[in-house]
C-alpha cells in the first residue's frame, strides 16, 4: 500500500500521471509474493539458524533464498509495470534488461524484508525453545517430586510394619495369643488398605482416620487399659485431602515417647480443625514432654523427618509440622498444617464440563 501511494503521488509530477487503480495494480501484486514466500523463509530460518558468523552453509542458503525471492518479486513487478504503468519504469522494447534493472534496484529492499522475516522467525523459534525447556524442566521437577514422595512412602511402610510386628512378637512371648491374633487381623486390614492405595499420595481424612483407628486399636490391645484415645474431628472435614499416613508417625511418636514413658494411663488427643484456607491436624499426648534442647530440624527420628519431607514436597511452604509443649499441663503437641482442599472440590475440577 505504501509503495502504491508513493508511485501514485510521484506520477502526478510527471508527464503521464497515473490513475489510482493503475498505481495500485502496478505495485500490489509484486509485494504479495511474500504471502507464499514467508512460510518458506520461516522453514529455512528453522533449518539454518543464523547464530555464529562463520556458518557458511546457513548464510549461503539464506543469500540464495533472498536472491530467489527478489528475482520473483522483480518478475511480477516488471509484468505489472509494463501492463499498468507504461512509461513509469522507463520500459524499453526488451523485457530482460528491464527485469534485471528492477531486480537489482529492489534487491536492498528485498534483503531488508527478508532479514526482518528471518528475525521474526528466529525470535519465535527461540521463544518456543525456551517454552519447551521450561516445560521439560517442569516435567522433570514433577517426576523428581513424585519419585521423592514414593521413596518416602516406601520408607514409611516398612517402618510402620516392623514396629507393629515387634509389638506382636512381645505378645506372643507373653503368651497373649488371643490378643496377638486380633492384632494380626488388624494388621492384615491395614496392609490391605496400604496395598490398595498403592503410590497414592493423598487420601481423604476419612480414610486416614480409618487406618489410624485400626493402628490405635492394635496399640490399645498392646497397652490394654494404659491407653485412651480422644477423637475431636469435625465430620465436615472428613472429605478433606491429606497425605496418606500423615498422622500415623505422629501417633507412634506420641505413644513411644508419651504413653510408654508413663507408669499411669495416658491419653492421646487427636484433633482436626479448619482455619481459613488451612487444615490443622494435632496429636497431643500427656507424657513427660519434650527433652531439653529439642530441635525439630535436627530430630533424627524417621517419623518426623519423613513427615516434614513429604509435606515440603507436596505443599512447599504451605505444609509444615511443628512440635511444641501444650498450652496447659504437660506433654507434647505435634501439629500438621496444610492447605485445605476437599475430595468434592478435586472431583469437581476434574469433572468434564457439559
mmCIF file of C-alpha atoms in Angstrom, residues 31-161:
data_model
loop_
_atom_site.group_PDB
_atom_site.id
_atom_site.type_symbol
_atom_site.label_atom_id
_atom_site.label_comp_id
_atom_site.label_asym_id
_atom_site.label_seq_id
_atom_site.Cartn_x
_atom_site.Cartn_y
_atom_site.Cartn_z
ATOM 1 C CA UNK A 31 4.505 -7.430 -2.825
ATOM 2 C CA UNK A 32 2.032 -10.273 -2.426
ATOM 3 C CA UNK A 33 4.700 -12.789 -3.439
ATOM 4 C CA UNK A 34 5.672 -12.575 0.266
ATOM 5 C CA UNK A 35 2.457 -14.423 1.153
ATOM 6 C CA UNK A 36 3.734 -17.795 -0.136
ATOM 7 C CA UNK A 37 7.377 -16.824 0.450
ATOM 8 C CA UNK A 38 7.061 -16.149 4.198
ATOM 9 C CA UNK A 39 6.302 -19.770 5.274
ATOM 10 C CA UNK A 40 9.251 -20.894 3.128
ATOM 11 C CA UNK A 41 11.550 -18.350 4.807
ATOM 12 C CA UNK A 42 10.277 -19.486 8.234
ATOM 13 C CA UNK A 43 11.145 -23.069 7.317
ATOM 14 C CA UNK A 44 14.625 -22.058 6.154
ATOM 15 C CA UNK A 45 15.140 -19.991 9.320
ATOM 16 C CA UNK A 46 14.365 -23.048 11.455
ATOM 17 C CA UNK A 47 16.639 -25.224 9.328
ATOM 18 C CA UNK A 48 19.519 -22.757 9.024
ATOM 19 C CA UNK A 49 19.787 -20.772 12.242
ATOM 20 C CA UNK A 50 21.972 -17.677 11.943
ATOM 21 C CA UNK A 51 23.927 -17.786 15.158
ATOM 22 C CA UNK A 52 27.645 -17.591 14.517
ATOM 23 C CA UNK A 53 29.047 -15.512 11.602
ATOM 24 C CA UNK A 54 31.081 -18.386 10.142
ATOM 25 C CA UNK A 55 28.186 -20.721 9.471
ATOM 26 C CA UNK A 56 28.883 -20.674 5.729
ATOM 27 C CA UNK A 57 26.167 -23.119 4.734
ATOM 28 C CA UNK A 58 23.446 -21.224 6.598
ATOM 29 C CA UNK A 59 24.494 -17.800 5.307
ATOM 30 C CA UNK A 60 24.880 -19.100 1.726
ATOM 31 C CA UNK A 61 21.466 -20.760 1.861
ATOM 32 C CA UNK A 62 19.742 -17.600 3.080
ATOM 33 C CA UNK A 63 21.596 -15.494 0.497
ATOM 34 C CA UNK A 64 20.404 -17.702 -2.349
ATOM 35 C CA UNK A 65 16.863 -17.726 -0.965
ATOM 36 C CA UNK A 66 16.904 -13.913 -0.690
ATOM 37 C CA UNK A 67 18.113 -13.584 -4.298
ATOM 38 C CA UNK A 68 15.400 -16.021 -5.409
ATOM 39 C CA UNK A 69 12.600 -14.143 -3.639
ATOM 40 C CA UNK A 70 13.989 -10.862 -5.018
ATOM 41 C CA UNK A 71 14.035 -12.301 -8.542
ATOM 42 C CA UNK A 72 10.409 -13.472 -8.224
ATOM 43 C CA UNK A 73 9.413 -10.029 -6.918
ATOM 44 C CA UNK A 74 11.208 -8.357 -9.858
ATOM 45 C CA UNK A 75 9.484 -10.654 -12.353
ATOM 46 C CA UNK A 76 5.980 -9.867 -11.091
ATOM 47 C CA UNK A 77 6.870 -6.197 -10.675
ATOM 48 C CA UNK A 78 8.131 -5.967 -14.269
ATOM 49 C CA UNK A 79 4.989 -7.584 -15.650
ATOM 50 C CA UNK A 80 2.752 -5.231 -13.639
ATOM 51 C CA UNK A 81 4.772 -2.160 -14.650
ATOM 52 C CA UNK A 82 4.509 -2.981 -18.336
ATOM 53 C CA UNK A 83 0.796 -3.736 -18.052
ATOM 54 C CA UNK A 84 -0.451 -0.917 -15.779
ATOM 55 C CA UNK A 85 2.195 1.821 -15.650
ATOM 56 C CA UNK A 86 3.660 2.311 -19.100
ATOM 57 C CA UNK A 87 6.339 4.978 -19.065
ATOM 58 C CA UNK A 88 6.854 4.897 -15.247
ATOM 59 C CA UNK A 89 9.537 2.269 -15.362
ATOM 60 C CA UNK A 90 11.250 3.614 -18.414
ATOM 61 C CA UNK A 91 10.435 0.343 -20.109
ATOM 62 C CA UNK A 92 12.031 -0.188 -23.477
ATOM 63 C CA UNK A 93 11.370 -2.783 -26.102
ATOM 64 C CA UNK A 94 13.301 -5.535 -24.251
ATOM 65 C CA UNK A 95 11.830 -7.316 -21.235
ATOM 66 C CA UNK A 96 15.079 -8.812 -19.904
ATOM 67 C CA UNK A 97 17.031 -5.570 -19.281
ATOM 68 C CA UNK A 98 14.008 -4.142 -17.506
ATOM 69 C CA UNK A 99 13.714 -7.259 -15.313
ATOM 70 C CA UNK A 100 17.428 -7.094 -14.424
ATOM 71 C CA UNK A 101 17.193 -3.397 -13.558
ATOM 72 C CA UNK A 102 14.194 -3.913 -11.287
ATOM 73 C CA UNK A 103 15.811 -6.947 -9.661
ATOM 74 C CA UNK A 104 18.986 -5.054 -8.780
ATOM 75 C CA UNK A 105 17.084 -1.880 -7.854
ATOM 76 C CA UNK A 106 14.722 -3.619 -5.442
ATOM 77 C CA UNK A 107 17.338 -6.006 -4.018
ATOM 78 C CA UNK A 108 18.237 -3.829 -0.948
ATOM 79 C CA UNK A 109 14.550 -3.572 -0.019
ATOM 80 C CA UNK A 110 14.096 -7.315 -0.556
ATOM 81 C CA UNK A 111 17.158 -8.018 1.618
ATOM 82 C CA UNK A 112 15.781 -5.874 4.454
ATOM 83 C CA UNK A 113 12.376 -7.539 4.182
ATOM 84 C CA UNK A 114 13.964 -10.991 4.109
ATOM 85 C CA UNK A 115 16.105 -10.154 7.139
ATOM 86 C CA UNK A 116 13.024 -8.918 9.026
ATOM 87 C CA UNK A 117 11.133 -12.159 8.297
ATOM 88 C CA UNK A 118 14.147 -14.271 9.356
ATOM 89 C CA UNK A 119 14.475 -12.203 12.541
ATOM 90 C CA UNK A 120 10.822 -12.754 13.444
ATOM 91 C CA UNK A 121 11.091 -16.476 12.620
ATOM 92 C CA UNK A 122 14.195 -16.952 14.777
ATOM 93 C CA UNK A 123 12.691 -14.939 17.624
ATOM 94 C CA UNK A 124 9.558 -17.096 17.626
ATOM 95 C CA UNK A 125 11.670 -20.255 17.391
ATOM 96 C CA UNK A 126 13.792 -19.069 20.318
ATOM 97 C CA UNK A 127 10.686 -18.409 22.400
ATOM 98 C CA UNK A 128 9.332 -21.842 21.504
ATOM 99 C CA UNK A 129 12.612 -23.486 22.529
ATOM 100 C CA UNK A 130 12.578 -21.557 25.799
ATOM 101 C CA UNK A 131 8.995 -22.685 26.500
ATOM 102 C CA UNK A 132 9.925 -26.273 25.645
ATOM 103 C CA UNK A 133 12.881 -26.142 28.025
ATOM 104 C CA UNK A 134 10.618 -24.732 30.752
ATOM 105 C CA UNK A 135 8.076 -27.472 30.081
ATOM 106 C CA UNK A 136 10.764 -30.157 30.216
ATOM 107 C CA UNK A 137 12.215 -28.644 33.396
ATOM 108 C CA UNK A 138 8.744 -28.565 34.977
ATOM 109 C CA UNK A 139 8.092 -32.175 33.907
ATOM 110 C CA UNK A 140 11.433 -33.269 35.364
ATOM 111 C CA UNK A 141 10.671 -31.393 38.589
ATOM 112 C CA UNK A 142 7.305 -33.164 38.858
ATOM 113 C CA UNK A 143 8.892 -36.550 38.160
ATOM 114 C CA UNK A 144 11.590 -35.855 40.749
ATOM 115 C CA UNK A 145 8.981 -34.787 43.290
ATOM 116 C CA UNK A 146 6.892 -37.911 42.664
ATOM 117 C CA UNK A 147 9.985 -40.104 42.936
ATOM 118 C CA UNK A 148 10.946 -38.487 46.225
ATOM 119 C CA UNK A 149 7.432 -38.870 47.607
ATOM 120 C CA UNK A 150 7.276 -42.506 46.586
ATOM 121 C CA UNK A 151 10.679 -43.121 48.178
ATOM 122 C CA UNK A 152 9.486 -41.508 51.387
ATOM 123 C CA UNK A 153 6.295 -43.543 51.362
ATOM 124 C CA UNK A 154 8.203 -46.760 50.703
ATOM 125 C CA UNK A 155 10.392 -45.846 53.683
ATOM 126 C CA UNK A 156 7.356 -45.258 55.889
ATOM 127 C CA UNK A 157 5.521 -48.529 55.221
ATOM 128 C CA UNK A 158 8.200 -50.952 56.492
ATOM 129 C CA UNK A 159 8.924 -48.615 59.408
ATOM 130 C CA UNK A 160 5.297 -48.878 60.492
ATOM 131 C CA UNK A 161 5.159 -52.613 59.750
#
